[in-house]
Each structure stands twice: as C-alpha cells, then as structure tokens.
PDB file of C-alpha atoms and ligand atoms in Angstrom:
ATOM      1  CA  MET A   1      18.080   8.570 -20.133  1.00 48.00           C
ATOM      2  CA  SER A   2      16.048   5.382 -20.342  1.00 73.00           C
ATOM      3  CA  ASP A   3      15.781   4.597 -16.633  1.00 91.00           C
ATOM      4  CA  PRO A   4      12.908   6.800 -15.432  1.00 92.00           C
ATOM      5  CA  TYR A   5      14.128   6.660 -11.833  1.00 96.00           C
ATOM      6  CA  ARG A   6      17.645   7.897 -12.572  1.00 96.00           C
ATOM      7  CA  ILE A   7      18.228  11.597 -11.969  1.00 94.00           C
ATOM      8  CA  SER A   8      21.141  13.540 -13.340  1.00 93.00           C
ATOM      9  CA  LEU A   9      22.973  15.725 -10.823  1.00 94.00           C
ATOM     10  CA  SER A  10      24.545  17.870 -13.520  1.00 89.00           C
ATOM     11  CA  ASP A  11      22.509  20.926 -12.443  1.00 86.00           C
ATOM     12  CA  LEU A  12      23.730  20.619  -8.878  1.00 89.00           C
ATOM     13  CA  ARG A  13      27.041  22.181  -7.970  1.00 84.00           C
ATOM     14  CA  HIS A  14      29.151  19.889  -5.852  1.00 79.00           C
ATOM     15  CA  GLN A  15      29.573  22.464  -3.196  1.00 84.00           C
ATOM     16  CA  GLU A  16      28.071  22.029   0.252  1.00 89.00           C
ATOM     17  CA  GLY A  17      24.810  23.889   0.535  1.00 89.00           C
ATOM     18  CA  SER A  18      24.005  24.243  -3.164  1.00 94.00           C
ATOM     19  CA  GLN A  19      20.541  23.188  -4.144  1.00 95.00           C
ATOM     20  CA  ALA A  20      18.621  22.218  -7.248  1.00 95.00           C
ATOM     21  CA  ASP A  21      14.941  21.552  -7.797  1.00 95.00           C
ATOM     22  CA  LEU A  22      13.765  18.023  -8.245  1.00 95.00           C
ATOM     23  CA  SER A  23      10.675  17.542 -10.379  1.00 95.00           C
ATOM     24  CA  LEU A  24       9.874  14.169 -11.814  1.00 95.00           C
ATOM     25  CA  THR A  25       6.962  12.089 -13.026  1.00 97.00           C
ATOM     26  CA  ILE A  26       7.173   8.321 -13.022  1.00 97.00           C
ATOM     27  CA  THR A  27       4.760   6.972 -15.617  1.00 97.00           C
ATOM     28  CA  GLU A  28       2.520   4.209 -14.280  1.00 96.00           C
ATOM     29  CA  PRO A  29       4.941   2.458 -11.916  1.00 96.00           C
ATOM     30  CA  ASP A  30       4.025  -0.978 -10.566  1.00 95.00           C
ATOM     31  CA  PHE A  31       4.086  -0.090  -6.862  1.00 97.00           C
ATOM     32  CA  ALA A  32       1.775  -2.590  -5.185  1.00 97.00           C
ATOM     33  CA  THR A  33       0.980  -4.924  -2.324  1.00 95.00           C
ATOM     34  CA  ASP A  34      -1.472  -7.829  -2.598  1.00 92.00           C
ATOM     35  CA  LEU A  35      -4.458  -5.541  -2.032  1.00 93.00           C
ATOM     36  CA  VAL A  36      -3.291  -2.018  -2.890  1.00 96.00           C
ATOM     37  CA  LYS A  37      -1.541  -0.494  -5.903  1.00 97.00           C
ATOM     38  CA  THR A  38      -0.771   2.898  -7.320  1.00 97.00           C
ATOM     39  CA  GLU A  39      -2.934   3.891 -10.260  1.00 97.00           C
ATOM     40  CA  GLY A  40      -1.462   6.055 -12.995  1.00 97.00           C
ATOM     41  CA  ASP A  41       1.554   8.316 -12.567  1.00 98.00           C
ATOM     42  CA  VAL A  42       3.537   9.255  -9.481  1.00 98.00           C
ATOM     43  CA  ASP A  43       4.574  12.925  -9.302  1.00 98.00           C
ATOM     44  CA  ILE A  44       7.598  13.959  -7.276  1.00 98.00           C
ATOM     45  CA  GLU A  45       8.541  17.503  -6.294  1.00 98.00           C
ATOM     46  CA  GLY A  46      11.411  18.430  -4.034  1.00 97.00           C
ATOM     47  CA  THR A  47      15.004  19.516  -3.752  1.00 96.00           C
ATOM     48  CA  LEU A  48      18.478  18.095  -4.149  1.00 97.00           C
ATOM     49  CA  GLN A  49      21.043  19.505  -1.767  1.00 97.00           C
ATOM     50  CA  SER A  50      24.799  19.061  -1.789  1.00 96.00           C
ATOM     51  CA  VAL A  51      26.126  18.010   1.603  1.00 95.00           C
ATOM     52  CA  SER A  52      29.602  16.910   2.594  1.00 93.00           C
ATOM     53  CA  GLU A  53      28.856  13.182   2.217  1.00 94.00           C
ATOM     54  CA  GLY A  54      26.830  13.402  -0.961  1.00 95.00           C
ATOM     55  CA  VAL A  55      23.404  14.607  -2.041  1.00 96.00           C
ATOM     56  CA  LEU A  56      20.387  14.888   0.204  1.00 97.00           C
ATOM     57  CA  VAL A  57      17.011  14.307  -1.458  1.00 97.00           C
ATOM     58  CA  THR A  58      13.916  15.719   0.234  1.00 98.00           C
ATOM     59  CA  ALA A  59      10.754  15.414  -1.790  1.00 98.00           C
ATOM     60  CA  HIS A  60       7.040  14.844  -1.733  1.00 98.00           C
ATOM     61  CA  ALA A  61       5.339  12.267  -3.921  1.00 98.00           C
ATOM     62  CA  THR A  62       1.663  12.373  -4.877  1.00 98.00           C
ATOM     63  CA  TYR A  63      -0.299   9.625  -6.600  1.00 98.00           C
ATOM     64  CA  ASP A  64      -3.607   7.766  -6.647  1.00 98.00           C
ATOM     65  CA  THR A  65      -4.168   4.345  -5.174  1.00 97.00           C
ATOM     66  CA  VAL A  66      -6.667   1.591  -5.839  1.00 97.00           C
ATOM     67  CA  ALA A  67      -7.349  -0.879  -3.055  1.00 96.00           C
ATOM     68  CA  GLU A  68      -9.669  -3.771  -2.414  1.00 95.00           C
ATOM     69  CA  CYS A  69     -11.412  -3.705   0.963  1.00 95.00           C
ATOM     70  CA  ALA A  70     -10.090  -6.708   2.874  1.00 93.00           C
ATOM     71  CA  ARG A  71     -13.527  -7.345   4.355  1.00 93.00           C
ATOM     72  CA  CYS A  72     -16.054  -6.716   1.601  1.00 94.00           C
ATOM     73  CA  LEU A  73     -13.820  -6.593  -1.524  1.00 92.00           C
ATOM     74  CA  LYS A  74     -15.216  -3.228  -2.600  1.00 94.00           C
ATOM     75  CA  VAL A  75     -12.765  -1.320  -4.798  1.00 96.00           C
ATOM     76  CA  VAL A  76     -11.617   1.889  -3.109  1.00 95.00           C
ATOM     77  CA  GLU A  77      -9.817   4.689  -4.959  1.00 96.00           C
ATOM     78  CA  GLU A  78      -7.933   7.196  -2.838  1.00 93.00           C
ATOM     79  CA  PRO A  79      -5.260   9.828  -3.325  1.00 96.00           C
ATOM     80  CA  GLY A  80      -1.987   9.111  -1.567  1.00 95.00           C
ATOM     81  CA  ASP A  81       1.157  11.035  -0.781  1.00 96.00           C
ATOM     82  CA  ALA A  82       4.511  10.337   0.804  1.00 97.00           C
ATOM     83  CA  ASP A  83       7.474  12.280   2.139  1.00 97.00           C
ATOM     84  CA  LEU A  84      10.814  11.116   0.812  1.00 97.00           C
ATOM     85  CA  THR A  85      14.167  11.731   2.455  1.00 97.00           C
ATOM     86  CA  GLU A  86      17.389  10.024   1.489  1.00 97.00           C
ATOM     87  CA  LEU A  87      21.077  10.779   1.510  1.00 97.00           C
ATOM     88  CA  PHE A  88      22.946   9.480  -1.517  1.00 97.00           C
ATOM     89  CA  PHE A  89      26.657   9.108  -0.794  1.00 96.00           C
ATOM     90  CA  TYR A  90      29.677   9.880  -2.875  1.00 94.00           C
ATOM     91  CA  PRO A  91      31.248   6.440  -3.408  1.00 94.00           C
ATOM     92  CA  ASN A  92      34.509   7.522  -1.754  1.00 93.00           C
ATOM     93  CA  ARG A  93      32.581   8.677   1.349  1.00 92.00           C
ATOM     94  CA  ALA A  94      30.703   5.393   1.599  1.00 92.00           C
ATOM     95  CA  LYS A  95      33.983   3.546   1.146  1.00 92.00           C
ATOM     96  CA  ALA A  96      35.589   5.574   3.918  1.00 92.00           C
ATOM     97  CA  LEU A  97      32.676   4.691   6.212  1.00 91.00           C
ATOM     98  CA  GLN A  98      33.056   1.010   5.346  1.00 90.00           C
ATOM     99  CA  GLU A  99      36.765   1.142   6.072  1.00 92.00           C
ATOM    100  CA  SER A 100      36.081   2.782   9.398  1.00 91.00           C
ATOM    101  CA  GLY A 101      34.030  -0.293  10.334  1.00 88.00           C
ATOM    102  CA  ASP A 102      30.485   0.896   9.639  1.00 86.00           C
ATOM    103  CA  GLU A 103      28.878  -2.329   8.413  1.00 85.00           C
ATOM    104  CA  GLU A 104      25.752  -0.599   7.174  1.00 84.00           C
ATOM    105  CA  ALA A 105      27.851   1.494   4.815  1.00 83.00           C
ATOM    106  CA  GLU A 106      27.718  -1.353   2.295  1.00 85.00           C
ATOM    107  CA  GLU A 107      24.009  -0.764   1.872  1.00 89.00           C
ATOM    108  CA  LEU A 108      24.136   2.993   1.435  1.00 93.00           C
ATOM    109  CA  PRO A 109      22.598   4.430  -1.726  1.00 96.00           C
ATOM    110  CA  LEU A 110      25.359   5.821  -3.892  1.00 96.00           C
ATOM    111  CA  ILE A 111      25.866   8.537  -6.444  1.00 96.00           C
ATOM    112  CA  GLU A 112      26.875   6.794  -9.668  1.00 94.00           C
ATOM    113  CA  ASP A 113      28.307   8.699 -12.629  1.00 94.00           C
ATOM    114  CA  ASP A 114      26.808  11.935 -11.304  1.00 94.00           C
ATOM    115  CA  THR A 115      23.343  10.379 -11.133  1.00 96.00           C
ATOM    116  CA  ILE A 116      21.145   8.942  -8.406  1.00 97.00           C
ATOM    117  CA  ASN A 117      18.481   6.258  -8.721  1.00 97.00           C
ATOM    118  CA  LEU A 118      15.243   6.940  -6.857  1.00 97.00           C
ATOM    119  CA  GLU A 119      13.513   3.611  -7.514  1.00 96.00           C
ATOM    120  CA  VAL A 120      14.272   1.867  -4.202  1.00 96.00           C
ATOM    121  CA  LEU A 121      13.504   5.003  -2.198  1.00 97.00           C
ATOM    122  CA  LEU A 122      10.194   5.560  -3.997  1.00 97.00           C
ATOM    123  CA  ARG A 123       9.094   1.958  -3.998  1.00 97.00           C
ATOM    124  CA  ASP A 124       9.980   1.307  -0.345  1.00 96.00           C
ATOM    125  CA  THR A 125       8.378   4.528   0.875  1.00 97.00           C
ATOM    126  CA  ILE A 126       5.167   4.326  -1.141  1.00 97.00           C
ATOM    127  CA  VAL A 127       4.592   0.591  -0.740  1.00 97.00           C
ATOM    128  CA  GLY A 128       5.524   0.908   2.944  1.00 96.00           C
ATOM    129  CA  GLN A 129       2.760   3.442   3.356  1.00 94.00           C
ATOM    130  CA  MET A 130       0.037   1.284   1.851  1.00 94.00           C
ATOM    131  CA  PRO A 131      -2.419  -0.055   4.422  1.00 92.00           C
ATOM    132  CA  PHE A 132      -1.743  -3.657   5.346  1.00 91.00           C
ATOM    133  CA  ILE A 133      -5.459  -4.378   5.641  1.00 92.00           C
ATOM    134  CA  PRO A 134      -7.318  -1.876   3.460  1.00 94.00           C
ATOM    135  CA  ARG A 135     -10.909  -1.093   4.396  1.00 94.00           C
ATOM    136  CA  CYS A 136     -13.611   0.759   2.474  1.00 94.00           C
ATOM    137  CA  GLU A 137     -14.761   2.259   5.796  1.00 91.00           C
ATOM    138  CA  PRO A 138     -12.962   2.049   9.139  1.00 90.00           C
ATOM    139  CA  ASP A 139     -15.807  -0.078  10.504  1.00 91.00           C
ATOM    140  CA  CYS A 140     -16.671  -2.065   7.369  1.00 93.00           C
ATOM    141  CA  GLN A 141     -18.886  -4.954   8.460  1.00 91.00           C
ATOM    142  CA  GLY A 142     -17.925  -7.143   5.525  1.00 94.00           C
ATOM    143  CA  LEU A 143     -20.288  -9.452   3.749  1.00 94.00           C
ATOM    144  CA  CYS A 144     -23.497 -11.143   4.852  1.00 93.00           C
ATOM    145  CA  GLY A 145     -22.552 -14.712   5.728  1.00 91.00           C
ATOM    146  CA  VAL A 146     -25.706 -16.079   4.108  1.00 92.00           C
ATOM    147  CA  CYS A 147     -26.217 -14.170   0.850  1.00 93.00           C
ATOM    148  CA  GLY A 148     -22.701 -12.707   0.383  1.00 92.00           C
ATOM    149  CA  GLU A 149     -23.929  -9.138  -0.179  1.00 93.00           C
ATOM    150  CA  ARG A 150     -22.076  -6.187   1.363  1.00 93.00           C
ATOM    151  CA  LEU A 151     -23.761  -5.484   4.687  1.00 92.00           C
ATOM    152  CA  ALA A 152     -23.241  -1.750   4.086  1.00 90.00           C
ATOM    153  CA  ASP A 153     -25.408  -1.984   0.943  1.00 92.00           C
ATOM    154  CA  LEU A 154     -28.228  -3.798   2.726  1.00 93.00           C
ATOM    155  CA  PRO A 155     -30.960  -2.346   4.951  1.00 93.00           C
ATOM    156  CA  GLU A 156     -30.106  -2.278   8.636  1.00 89.00           C
ATOM    157  CA  ASP A 157     -32.631  -4.964   9.465  1.00 91.00           C
ATOM    158  CA  HIS A 158     -31.260  -7.295   6.804  1.00 92.00           C
ATOM    159  CA  ALA A 159     -31.707 -10.867   8.007  1.00 90.00           C
ATOM    160  CA  HIS A 160     -32.466 -14.275   6.601  1.00 90.00           C
ATOM    161  CA  GLU A 161     -35.433 -16.134   8.058  1.00 82.00           C
ATOM    162  CA  GLN A 162     -34.927 -19.789   8.621  1.00 69.00           C
ATOM    163  CA  ALA A 163     -36.603 -21.573   5.725  1.00 63.00           C
ATOM    164  CA  PRO A 164     -39.855 -23.055   7.058  1.00 60.00           C
ATOM    165  CA  THR A 165     -39.292 -26.746   7.686  1.00 64.00           C
ATOM    166  CA  GLU A 166     -41.559 -29.343   6.159  1.00 67.00           C
ATOM    167  CA  PRO A 167     -43.729 -31.069   8.755  1.00 69.00           C
ATOM    168  CA  ASP A 168     -42.074 -34.348   9.707  1.00 74.00           C
ATOM    169  CA  PRO A 169     -44.453 -37.308   8.991  1.00 75.00           C
ATOM    170  CA  LEU A 170     -42.927 -39.224  11.893  1.00 76.00           C
ATOM    171  CA  ASP A 171     -43.794 -36.401  14.295  1.00 78.00           C
ATOM    172  CA  GLU A 172     -47.391 -36.503  13.048  1.00 77.00           C
ATOM    173  CA  LEU A 173     -47.513 -40.261  13.592  1.00 78.00           C
ATOM    174  CA  ARG A 174     -46.093 -39.959  17.106  1.00 81.00           C
ATOM    175  CA  ALA A 175     -48.611 -37.275  17.982  1.00 80.00           C
ATOM    176  CA  LYS A 176     -51.405 -39.532  16.706  1.00 82.00           C
ATOM    177  CA  LEU A 177     -50.173 -42.495  18.755  1.00 82.00           C
ATOM    178  CA  VAL A 178     -49.881 -40.374  21.886  1.00 81.00           C
ATOM    179  CA  ALA A 179     -53.406 -39.124  21.375  1.00 81.00           C
ATOM    180  CA  GLU A 180     -54.710 -42.712  20.913  1.00 82.00           C
ATOM    181  CA  GLU A 181     -52.982 -43.887  24.094  1.00 80.00           C
ATOM    182  CA  ARG A 182     -54.748 -41.175  26.009  1.00 79.00           C
ATOM    183  CA  GLY A 183     -57.963 -42.495  24.532  1.00 75.00           C
ATOM    184  CA  GLU A 184     -58.734 -39.383  22.637  1.00 63.00           C
TER     185      GLU A 184
HETATM  186 ZN1   ZN B   1     -15.539  -2.939   2.999  1.00 61.28          ZN
HETATM  187 ZN1   ZN B   2     -27.835 -11.670   3.497  1.00 61.28          ZN
END
C-alpha cells in the first residue's frame, strides 16, 4: 500500500469486541506549525477494536520535535507523545446517522474498502499538541535589546554603559561666558 497512513483492517474480525494490534511507523511526516515541527519518524502503537458502528482506534504516538524559542530563537529539541482516539464508521452506519438528521455525520471518518486512513487523526492531534508559543525555558528572558545576545547566555549583570558623550563646545563656551560675567 503506497499511502503510509492507510491501515488495512483485514486482520480484524468484523465482530463486536474483536481486537487487533496497531503498530505503525510514519517516515518523516511534515507535521508542523510555524515554530514547531516533528523531526524524523512518528511511531504509533495501539489497538483496533470492532464496535457496532465501526472500528475504534486507541493508540499512542511518540516522536521528536524541533522548535524555535519564540523569545530568543534558540532551537529546542524535545520528545513528544500524543494519545489518539477515533471511531471510524462503517459507511452504512454513518449514512444512517445522516438520514436520522445528525448533521455532523457527514464529517465522520469512514472505513473505506476495509481500510482506515490515520492521516487527519495523526496530524490534527500532534499539531494540536504543539505549543503555540514555544519557549526554551518557561521564563526565557529573550534577547538583549542592545546587543541581541540571548540574555540567558550573558552574565547576570550584563548591561551596556551609555557611550561617553563628547564634550559639547557650546557648553564650554557658555561656561566661559558665565565665568567672565561673574568677573572671574
Ligand atoms: Zn528562549
Ligand atoms: Zn547586550
């Protein structure tokens, strides 16, 4: 099968309560937000269970993520994991729900040709779990506003002295005039 997300249900008996193991590796998927992405493969382990409406998937996905700290841009690599639960419907069951007036039944994931496709479930769950504003540390202080270095990499007393200002010739002249007026 060429679609890596499509799982055959041929090992699962279509009898309520029967189960089959689910074990799957997705090779280098492109799950990502603007600042976070999965790195490398995503491994999925779980079970498929026949229920009256279709097949219930319960699984656990593990993967690595690479993120860019939103404050200091440091690259942060972290392991991630996600719980997956989804009920895939037999088409005739979904159709029956639609006909009974359930408007959401049009959107239900379906069993197609004795297979299910895990892409939407995986992508939505894993991307949905990525931090909206990734940080290298919970209290990352970001970058120094003057030199642009990460404050966390700088000594605690890091500061920029005001550049010494050149003496203003006009000030010197004024001081001289004031002194002359006083007859000094
Ligand atoms: Zn940071
Ligand atoms: Zn600085």
